[in-house]
PDB file of C-alpha atoms in Angstrom:
ATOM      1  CA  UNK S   1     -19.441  93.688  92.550  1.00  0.00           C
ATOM      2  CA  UNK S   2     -19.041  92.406  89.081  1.00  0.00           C
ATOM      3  CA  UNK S   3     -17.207  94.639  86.239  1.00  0.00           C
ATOM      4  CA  UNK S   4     -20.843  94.787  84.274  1.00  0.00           C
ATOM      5  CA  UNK S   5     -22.803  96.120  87.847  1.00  0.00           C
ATOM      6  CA  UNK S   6     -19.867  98.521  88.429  1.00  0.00           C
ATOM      7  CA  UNK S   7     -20.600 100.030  84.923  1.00  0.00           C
ATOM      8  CA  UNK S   8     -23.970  99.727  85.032  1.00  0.00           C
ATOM      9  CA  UNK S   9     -23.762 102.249  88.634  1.00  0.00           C
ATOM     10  CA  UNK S  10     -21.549 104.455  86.644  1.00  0.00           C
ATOM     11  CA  UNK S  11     -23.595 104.864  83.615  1.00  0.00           C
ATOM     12  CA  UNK S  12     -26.028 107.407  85.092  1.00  0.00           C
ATOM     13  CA  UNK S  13     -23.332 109.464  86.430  1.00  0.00           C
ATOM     14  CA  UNK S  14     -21.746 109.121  83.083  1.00  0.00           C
ATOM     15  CA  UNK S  15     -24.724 110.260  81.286  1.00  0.00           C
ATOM     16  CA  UNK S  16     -25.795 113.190  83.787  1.00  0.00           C
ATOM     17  CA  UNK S  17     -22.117 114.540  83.335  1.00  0.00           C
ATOM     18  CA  UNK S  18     -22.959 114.700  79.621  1.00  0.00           C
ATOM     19  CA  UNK S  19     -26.075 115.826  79.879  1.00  0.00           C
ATOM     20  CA  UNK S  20     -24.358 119.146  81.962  1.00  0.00           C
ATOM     21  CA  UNK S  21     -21.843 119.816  79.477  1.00  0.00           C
ATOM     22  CA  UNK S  22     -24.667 119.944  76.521  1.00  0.00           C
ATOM     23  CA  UNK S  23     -26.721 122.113  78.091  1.00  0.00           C
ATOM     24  CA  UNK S  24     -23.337 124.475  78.919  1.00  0.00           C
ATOM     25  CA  UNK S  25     -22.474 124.646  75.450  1.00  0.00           C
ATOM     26  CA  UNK S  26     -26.385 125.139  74.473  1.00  0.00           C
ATOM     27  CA  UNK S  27     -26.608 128.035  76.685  1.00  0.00           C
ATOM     28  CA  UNK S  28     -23.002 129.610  75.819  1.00  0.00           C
ATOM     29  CA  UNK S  29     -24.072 129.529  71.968  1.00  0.00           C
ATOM     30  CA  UNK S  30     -27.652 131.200  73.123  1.00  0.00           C
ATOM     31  CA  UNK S  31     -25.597 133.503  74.821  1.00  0.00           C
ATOM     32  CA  UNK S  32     -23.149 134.320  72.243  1.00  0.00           C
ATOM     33  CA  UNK S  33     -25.866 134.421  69.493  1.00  0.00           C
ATOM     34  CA  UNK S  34     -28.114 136.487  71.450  1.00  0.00           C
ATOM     35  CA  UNK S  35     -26.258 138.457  74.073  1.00  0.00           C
ATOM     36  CA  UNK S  36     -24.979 142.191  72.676  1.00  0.00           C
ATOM     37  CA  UNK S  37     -22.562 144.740  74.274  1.00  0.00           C
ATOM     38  CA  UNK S  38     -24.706 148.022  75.581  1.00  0.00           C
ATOM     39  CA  UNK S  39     -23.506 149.152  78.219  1.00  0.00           C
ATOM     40  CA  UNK S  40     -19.913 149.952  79.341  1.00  0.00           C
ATOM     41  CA  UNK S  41     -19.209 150.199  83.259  1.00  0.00           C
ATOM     42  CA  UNK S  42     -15.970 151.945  84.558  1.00  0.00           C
ATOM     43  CA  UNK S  43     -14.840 151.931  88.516  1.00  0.00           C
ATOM     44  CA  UNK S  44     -14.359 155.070  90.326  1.00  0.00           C
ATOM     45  CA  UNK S  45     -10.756 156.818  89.188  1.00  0.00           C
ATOM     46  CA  UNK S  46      -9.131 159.692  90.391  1.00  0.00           C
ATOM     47  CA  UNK S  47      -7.021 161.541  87.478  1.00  0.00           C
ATOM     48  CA  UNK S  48      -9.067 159.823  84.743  1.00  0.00           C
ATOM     49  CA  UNK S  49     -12.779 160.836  83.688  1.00  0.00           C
ATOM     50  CA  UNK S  50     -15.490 158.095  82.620  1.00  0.00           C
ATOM     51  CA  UNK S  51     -15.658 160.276  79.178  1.00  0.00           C
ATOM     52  CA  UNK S  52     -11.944 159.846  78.687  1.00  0.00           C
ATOM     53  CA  UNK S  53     -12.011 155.986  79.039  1.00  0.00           C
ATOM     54  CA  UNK S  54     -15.503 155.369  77.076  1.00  0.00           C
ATOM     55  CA  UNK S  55     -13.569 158.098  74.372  1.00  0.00           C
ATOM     56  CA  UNK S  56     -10.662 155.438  74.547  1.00  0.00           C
ATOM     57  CA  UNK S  57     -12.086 151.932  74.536  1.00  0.00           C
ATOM     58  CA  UNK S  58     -14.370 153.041  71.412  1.00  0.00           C
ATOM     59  CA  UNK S  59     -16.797 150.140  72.118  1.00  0.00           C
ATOM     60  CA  UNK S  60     -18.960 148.914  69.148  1.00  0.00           C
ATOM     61  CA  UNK S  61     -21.852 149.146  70.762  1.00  0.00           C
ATOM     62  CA  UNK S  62     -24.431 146.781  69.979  1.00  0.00           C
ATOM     63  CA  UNK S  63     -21.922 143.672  69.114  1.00  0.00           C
ATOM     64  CA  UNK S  64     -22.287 140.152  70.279  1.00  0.00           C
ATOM     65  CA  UNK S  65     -19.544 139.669  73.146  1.00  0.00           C
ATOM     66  CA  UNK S  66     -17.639 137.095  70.777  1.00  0.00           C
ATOM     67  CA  UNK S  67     -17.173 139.277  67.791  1.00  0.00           C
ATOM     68  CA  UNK S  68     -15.731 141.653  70.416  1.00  0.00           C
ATOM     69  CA  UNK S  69     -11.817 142.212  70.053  1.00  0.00           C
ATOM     70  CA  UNK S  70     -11.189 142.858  73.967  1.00  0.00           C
ATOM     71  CA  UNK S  71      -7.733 142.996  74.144  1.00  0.00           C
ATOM     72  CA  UNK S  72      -7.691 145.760  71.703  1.00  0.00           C
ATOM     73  CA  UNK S  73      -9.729 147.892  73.564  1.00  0.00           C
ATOM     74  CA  UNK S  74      -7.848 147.447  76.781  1.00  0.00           C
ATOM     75  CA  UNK S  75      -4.583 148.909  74.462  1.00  0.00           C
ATOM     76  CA  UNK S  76      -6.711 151.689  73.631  1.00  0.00           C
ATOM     77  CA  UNK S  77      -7.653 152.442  77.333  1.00  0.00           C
ATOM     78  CA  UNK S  78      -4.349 151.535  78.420  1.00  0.00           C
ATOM     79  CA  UNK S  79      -2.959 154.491  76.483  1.00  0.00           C
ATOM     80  CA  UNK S  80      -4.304 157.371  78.671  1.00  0.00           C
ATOM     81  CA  UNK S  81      -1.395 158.967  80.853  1.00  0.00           C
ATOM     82  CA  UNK S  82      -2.799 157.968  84.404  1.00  0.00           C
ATOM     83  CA  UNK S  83      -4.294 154.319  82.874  1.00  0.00           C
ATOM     84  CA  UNK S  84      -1.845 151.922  84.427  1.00  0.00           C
ATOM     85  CA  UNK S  85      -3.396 148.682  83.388  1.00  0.00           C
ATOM     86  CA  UNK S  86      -7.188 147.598  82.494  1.00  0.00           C
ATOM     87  CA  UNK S  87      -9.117 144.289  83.362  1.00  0.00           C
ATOM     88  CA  UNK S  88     -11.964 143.749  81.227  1.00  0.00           C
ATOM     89  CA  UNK S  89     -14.843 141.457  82.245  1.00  0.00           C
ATOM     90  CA  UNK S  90     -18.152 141.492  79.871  1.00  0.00           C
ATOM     91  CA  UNK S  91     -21.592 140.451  82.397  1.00  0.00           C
ATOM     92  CA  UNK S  92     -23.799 137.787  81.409  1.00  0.00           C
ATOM     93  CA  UNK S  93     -25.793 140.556  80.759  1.00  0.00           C
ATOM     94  CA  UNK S  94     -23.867 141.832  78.172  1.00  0.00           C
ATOM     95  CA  UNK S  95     -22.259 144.767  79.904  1.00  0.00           C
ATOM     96  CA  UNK S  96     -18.604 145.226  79.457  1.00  0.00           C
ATOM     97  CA  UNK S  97     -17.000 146.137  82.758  1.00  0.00           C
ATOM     98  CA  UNK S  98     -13.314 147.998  82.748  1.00  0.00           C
ATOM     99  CA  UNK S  99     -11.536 147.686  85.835  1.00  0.00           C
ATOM    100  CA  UNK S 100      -8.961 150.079  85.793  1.00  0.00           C
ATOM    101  CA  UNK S 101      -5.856 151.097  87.781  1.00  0.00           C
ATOM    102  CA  UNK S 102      -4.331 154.454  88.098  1.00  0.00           C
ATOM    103  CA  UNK S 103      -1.067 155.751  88.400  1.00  0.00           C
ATOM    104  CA  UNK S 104      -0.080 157.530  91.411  1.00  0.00           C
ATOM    105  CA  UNK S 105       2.321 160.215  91.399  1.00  0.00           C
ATOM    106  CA  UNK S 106       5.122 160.204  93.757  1.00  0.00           C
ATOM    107  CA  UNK S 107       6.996 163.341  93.239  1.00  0.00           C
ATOM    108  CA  UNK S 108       6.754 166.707  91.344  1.00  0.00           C
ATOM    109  CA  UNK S 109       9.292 166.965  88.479  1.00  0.00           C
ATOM    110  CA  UNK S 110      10.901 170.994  88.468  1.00  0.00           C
ATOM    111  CA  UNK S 111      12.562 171.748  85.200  1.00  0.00           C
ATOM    112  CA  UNK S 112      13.030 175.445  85.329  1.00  0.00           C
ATOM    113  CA  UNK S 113       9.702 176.655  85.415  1.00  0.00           C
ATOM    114  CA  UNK S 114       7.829 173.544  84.022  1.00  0.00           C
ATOM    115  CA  UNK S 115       6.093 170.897  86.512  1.00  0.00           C
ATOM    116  CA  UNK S 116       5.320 167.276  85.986  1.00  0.00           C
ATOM    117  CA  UNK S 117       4.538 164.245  88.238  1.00  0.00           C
ATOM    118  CA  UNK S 118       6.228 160.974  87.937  1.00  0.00           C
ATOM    119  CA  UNK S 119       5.135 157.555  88.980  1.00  0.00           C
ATOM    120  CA  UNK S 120       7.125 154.781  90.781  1.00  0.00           C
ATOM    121  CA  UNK S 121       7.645 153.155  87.159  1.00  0.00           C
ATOM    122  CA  UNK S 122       9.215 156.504  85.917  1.00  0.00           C
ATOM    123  CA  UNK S 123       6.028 158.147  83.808  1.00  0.00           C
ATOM    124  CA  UNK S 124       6.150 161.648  83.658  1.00  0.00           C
ATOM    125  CA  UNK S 125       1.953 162.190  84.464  1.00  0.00           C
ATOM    126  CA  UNK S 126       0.850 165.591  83.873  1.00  0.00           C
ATOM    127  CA  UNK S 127      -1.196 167.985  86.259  1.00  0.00           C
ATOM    128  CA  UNK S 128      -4.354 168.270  86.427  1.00  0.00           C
ATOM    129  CA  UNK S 129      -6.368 170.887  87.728  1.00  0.00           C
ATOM    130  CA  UNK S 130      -8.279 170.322  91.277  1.00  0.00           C
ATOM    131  CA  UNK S 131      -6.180 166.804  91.144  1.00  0.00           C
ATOM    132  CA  UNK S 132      -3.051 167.513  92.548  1.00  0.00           C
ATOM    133  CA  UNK S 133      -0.864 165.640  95.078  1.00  0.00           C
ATOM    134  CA  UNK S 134       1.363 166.583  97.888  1.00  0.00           C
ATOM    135  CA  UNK S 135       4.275 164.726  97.127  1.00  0.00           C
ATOM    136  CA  UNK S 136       8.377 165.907  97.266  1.00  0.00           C
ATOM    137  CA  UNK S 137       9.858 168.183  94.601  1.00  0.00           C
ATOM    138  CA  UNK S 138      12.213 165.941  92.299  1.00  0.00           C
ATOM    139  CA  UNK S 139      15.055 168.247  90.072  1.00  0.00           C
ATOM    140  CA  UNK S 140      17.047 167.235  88.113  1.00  0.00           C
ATOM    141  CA  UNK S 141      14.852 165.632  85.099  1.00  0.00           C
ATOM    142  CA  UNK S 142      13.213 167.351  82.270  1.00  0.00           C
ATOM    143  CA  UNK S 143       9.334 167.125  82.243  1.00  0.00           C
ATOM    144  CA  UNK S 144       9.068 166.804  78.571  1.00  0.00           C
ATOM    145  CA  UNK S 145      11.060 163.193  78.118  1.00  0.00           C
ATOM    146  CA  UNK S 146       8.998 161.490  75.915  1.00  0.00           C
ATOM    147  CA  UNK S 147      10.640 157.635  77.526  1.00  0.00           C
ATOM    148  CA  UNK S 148       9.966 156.520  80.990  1.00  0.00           C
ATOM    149  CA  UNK S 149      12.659 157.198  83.753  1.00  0.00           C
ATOM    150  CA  UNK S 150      14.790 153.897  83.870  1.00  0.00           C
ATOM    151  CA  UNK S 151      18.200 155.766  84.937  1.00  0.00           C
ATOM    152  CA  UNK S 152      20.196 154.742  87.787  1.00  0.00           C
ATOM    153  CA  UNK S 153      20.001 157.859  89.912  1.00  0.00           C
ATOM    154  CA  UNK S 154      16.363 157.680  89.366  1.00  0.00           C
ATOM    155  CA  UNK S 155      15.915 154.179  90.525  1.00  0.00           C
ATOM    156  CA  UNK S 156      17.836 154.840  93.786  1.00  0.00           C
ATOM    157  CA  UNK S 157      15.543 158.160  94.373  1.00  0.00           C
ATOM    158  CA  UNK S 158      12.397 156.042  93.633  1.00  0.00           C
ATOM    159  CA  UNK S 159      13.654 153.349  95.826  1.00  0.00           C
ATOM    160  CA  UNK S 160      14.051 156.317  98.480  1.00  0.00           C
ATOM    161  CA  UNK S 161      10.850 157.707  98.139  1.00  0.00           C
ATOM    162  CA  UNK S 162       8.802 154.514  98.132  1.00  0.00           C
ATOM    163  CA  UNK S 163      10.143 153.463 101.578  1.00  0.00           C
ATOM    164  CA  UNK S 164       9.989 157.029 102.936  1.00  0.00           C
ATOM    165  CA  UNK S 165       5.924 157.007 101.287  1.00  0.00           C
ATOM    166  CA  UNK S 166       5.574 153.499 103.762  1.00  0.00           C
ATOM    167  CA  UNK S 167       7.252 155.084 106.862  1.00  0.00           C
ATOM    168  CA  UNK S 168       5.039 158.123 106.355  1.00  0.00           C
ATOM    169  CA  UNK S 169       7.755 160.006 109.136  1.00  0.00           C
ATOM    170  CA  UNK S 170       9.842 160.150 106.467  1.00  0.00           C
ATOM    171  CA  UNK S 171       7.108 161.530 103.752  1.00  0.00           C
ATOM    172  CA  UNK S 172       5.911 163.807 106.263  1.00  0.00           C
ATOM    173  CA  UNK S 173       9.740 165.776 106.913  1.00  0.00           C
ATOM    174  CA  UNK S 174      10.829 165.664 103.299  1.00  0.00           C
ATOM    175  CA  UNK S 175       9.928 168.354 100.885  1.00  0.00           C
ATOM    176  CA  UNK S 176      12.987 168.398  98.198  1.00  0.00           C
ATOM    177  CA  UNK S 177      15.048 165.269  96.695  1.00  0.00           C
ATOM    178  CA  UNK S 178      17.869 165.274  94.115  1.00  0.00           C
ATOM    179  CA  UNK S 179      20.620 162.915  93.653  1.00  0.00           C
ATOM    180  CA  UNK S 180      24.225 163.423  93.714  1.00  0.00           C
ATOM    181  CA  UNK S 181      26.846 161.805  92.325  1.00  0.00           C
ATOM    182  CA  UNK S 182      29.111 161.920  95.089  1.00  0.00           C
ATOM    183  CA  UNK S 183      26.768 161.777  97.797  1.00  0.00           C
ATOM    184  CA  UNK S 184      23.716 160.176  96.304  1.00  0.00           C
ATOM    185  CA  UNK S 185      20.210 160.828  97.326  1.00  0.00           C
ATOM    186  CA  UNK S 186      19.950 164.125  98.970  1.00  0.00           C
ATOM    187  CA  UNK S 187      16.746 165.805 100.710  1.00  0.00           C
ATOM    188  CA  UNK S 188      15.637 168.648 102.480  1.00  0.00           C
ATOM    189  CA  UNK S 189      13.572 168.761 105.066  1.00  0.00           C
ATOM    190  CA  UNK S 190      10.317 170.309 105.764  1.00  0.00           C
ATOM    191  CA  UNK S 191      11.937 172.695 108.712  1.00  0.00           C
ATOM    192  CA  UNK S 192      14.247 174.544 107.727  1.00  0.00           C
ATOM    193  CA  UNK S 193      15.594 173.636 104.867  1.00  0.00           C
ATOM    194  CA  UNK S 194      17.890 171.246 106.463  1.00  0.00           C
ATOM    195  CA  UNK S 195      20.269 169.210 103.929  1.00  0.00           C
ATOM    196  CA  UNK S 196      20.086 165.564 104.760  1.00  0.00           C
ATOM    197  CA  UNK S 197      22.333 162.851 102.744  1.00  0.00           C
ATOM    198  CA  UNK S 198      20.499 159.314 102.417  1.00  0.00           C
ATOM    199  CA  UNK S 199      23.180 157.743  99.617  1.00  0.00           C
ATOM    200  CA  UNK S 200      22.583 154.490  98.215  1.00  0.00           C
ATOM    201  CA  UNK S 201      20.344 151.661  98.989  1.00  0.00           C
ATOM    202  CA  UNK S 202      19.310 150.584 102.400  1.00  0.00           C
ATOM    203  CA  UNK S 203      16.831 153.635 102.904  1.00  0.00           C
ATOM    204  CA  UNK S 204      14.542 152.091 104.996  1.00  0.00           C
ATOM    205  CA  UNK S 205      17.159 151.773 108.057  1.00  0.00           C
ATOM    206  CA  UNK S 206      18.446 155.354 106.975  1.00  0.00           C
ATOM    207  CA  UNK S 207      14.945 156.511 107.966  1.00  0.00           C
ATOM    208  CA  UNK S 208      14.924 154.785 110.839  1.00  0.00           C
ATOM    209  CA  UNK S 209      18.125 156.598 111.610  1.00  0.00           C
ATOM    210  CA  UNK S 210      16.571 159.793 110.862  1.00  0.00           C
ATOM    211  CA  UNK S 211      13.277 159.329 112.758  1.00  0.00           C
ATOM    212  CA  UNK S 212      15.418 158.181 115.901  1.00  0.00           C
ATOM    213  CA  UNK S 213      17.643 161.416 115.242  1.00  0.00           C
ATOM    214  CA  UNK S 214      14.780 163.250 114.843  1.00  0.00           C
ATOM    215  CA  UNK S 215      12.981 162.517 117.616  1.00  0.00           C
ATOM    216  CA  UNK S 216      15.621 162.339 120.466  1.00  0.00           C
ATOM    217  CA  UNK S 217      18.004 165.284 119.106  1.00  0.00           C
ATOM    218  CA  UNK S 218      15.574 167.562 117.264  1.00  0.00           C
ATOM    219  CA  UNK S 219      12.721 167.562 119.400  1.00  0.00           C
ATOM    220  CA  UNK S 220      15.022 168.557 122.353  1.00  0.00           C
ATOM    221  CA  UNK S 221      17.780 170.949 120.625  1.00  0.00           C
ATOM    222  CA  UNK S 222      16.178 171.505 117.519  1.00  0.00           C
ATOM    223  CA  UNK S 223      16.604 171.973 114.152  1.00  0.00           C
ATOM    224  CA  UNK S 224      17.538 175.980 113.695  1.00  0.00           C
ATOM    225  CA  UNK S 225      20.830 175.289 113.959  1.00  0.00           C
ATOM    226  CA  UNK S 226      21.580 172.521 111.782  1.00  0.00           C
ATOM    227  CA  UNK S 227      22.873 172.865 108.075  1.00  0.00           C
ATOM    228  CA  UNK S 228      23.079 168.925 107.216  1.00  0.00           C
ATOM    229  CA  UNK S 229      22.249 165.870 108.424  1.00  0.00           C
ATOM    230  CA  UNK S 230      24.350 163.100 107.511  1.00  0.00           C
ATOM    231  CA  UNK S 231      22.824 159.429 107.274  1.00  0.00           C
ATOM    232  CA  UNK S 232      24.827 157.597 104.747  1.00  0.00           C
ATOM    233  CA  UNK S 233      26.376 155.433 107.456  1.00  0.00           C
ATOM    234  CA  UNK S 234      24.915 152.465 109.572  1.00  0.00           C
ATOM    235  CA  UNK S 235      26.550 153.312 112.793  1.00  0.00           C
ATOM    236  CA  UNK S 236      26.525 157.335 113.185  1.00  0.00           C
ATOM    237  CA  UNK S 237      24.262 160.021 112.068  1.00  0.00           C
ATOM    238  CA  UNK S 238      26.784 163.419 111.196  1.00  0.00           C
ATOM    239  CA  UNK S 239      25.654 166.575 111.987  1.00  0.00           C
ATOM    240  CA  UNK S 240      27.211 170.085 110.295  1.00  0.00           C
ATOM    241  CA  UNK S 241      25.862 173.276 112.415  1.00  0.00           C
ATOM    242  CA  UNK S 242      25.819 177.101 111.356  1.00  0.00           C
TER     243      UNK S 242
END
């Protein structure tokens, strides 16, 4: 095929490609020019109500999608305690859609008399009424810090409770947690009251440990007479009776 029939072939494909892109750009200006922002749809939350997001975002109705300043209304949503982060999409329709995520407690903050929840990022959440969660009791942290939790004792408690949330065994036997200095993350567990010491890092085989111990010594002797549970080591579990 010579060079003049190979471009003469391409030349329709050429000019259909073109012909595409003009009509794209045709019906995005249409669109833009003619399209407005009336409606504003939210996905099903738990902590957060529609009326405190559409309070938040402060949408102009009635504006053409490209005069719209998005990313400022995702800040303003993104400001709400339980908002953890906000995807907007606007519809060919014009309809601005929020998709939002919550923030999910994972234990209850006790400061004297005072109660707050915090998330795995460290954000002390308030309570809500008719929205609370069954999670552990955290001391040891006031409820009124204005910055997130980023403290070391902190991060190894968070790391604990995460991987006790996934084993659910360990979520299920653990009311209390608190972290000492000497012996690092501490609990209590649902029966009894029973002191167990989880220490630092590698909490997911220390639960292990603890569901094995659990189930072949507790089940069998059980747990009335045990004051603390020992699981800071790899190779033993240590018990301390009354």
């Amino acid at each position: 095929m010579s060079k003049k029939d190979s471009n003469t072939t391409l030349l329709p494909w050429v000019t259909g490609i073109m012909m595409v892109i003009a009509v794209a750009v045709l019906a995005a200006v249409y669109w833009t020019r003619t399209v407005t922002v009336d409606e504003l749809d939210i996905n099903a939350l738990t902590f957060t109500e529609p009326e405190e997001i559409e309070a938040a975002a402060s949408v102009p109705f009635g504006i053409q999608p490209d005069s719209l300043d998005i990313q400022a209304v995702v800040q303003r949503v993104e400001e709400l305690r339980y908002v953890r982060s906000v995807v907007p999409y606007i519809e060919p329709s014009g309809d601005l859609r929020l998709t939002v995520s919550e923030r999910e407690p994972i234990a209850m903050l006790i400061d004297g008399s005072q109660r707050a929840y915090v998330d795995a990022e460290g954000v002390i959440l308030p309570i809500l009424e008719n929205k609370t969660r069954d999670v552990p009791l955290l001391y040891g942290y006031s409820v009124h810090a204005t910055d997130t939790l980023k403290d070391e004792p902190f991060s190894q408690v968070r790391d604990f409770l995460m991987k006790a949330k996934v084993d659910q065994f360990g979520w299920a036997t653990i009311s209390e947690v608190a972290f000492d200095p000497v012996d690092g993350v501490v609990a209590l567990s649902h029966e009894n009251g029973v002191k167990l010491l989880f220490g630092r890092n590698d909490f997911e085989m220390k639960l292990e440990n603890w569901k094995a111990f659990y189930k072949q010594v507790v089940r069998t002797k059980g747990i009335q007479s045990m004051q603390q549970v020992d699981l800071r080591f790899s190779n033993q579990v240590v018990t301390r009776e009354i």
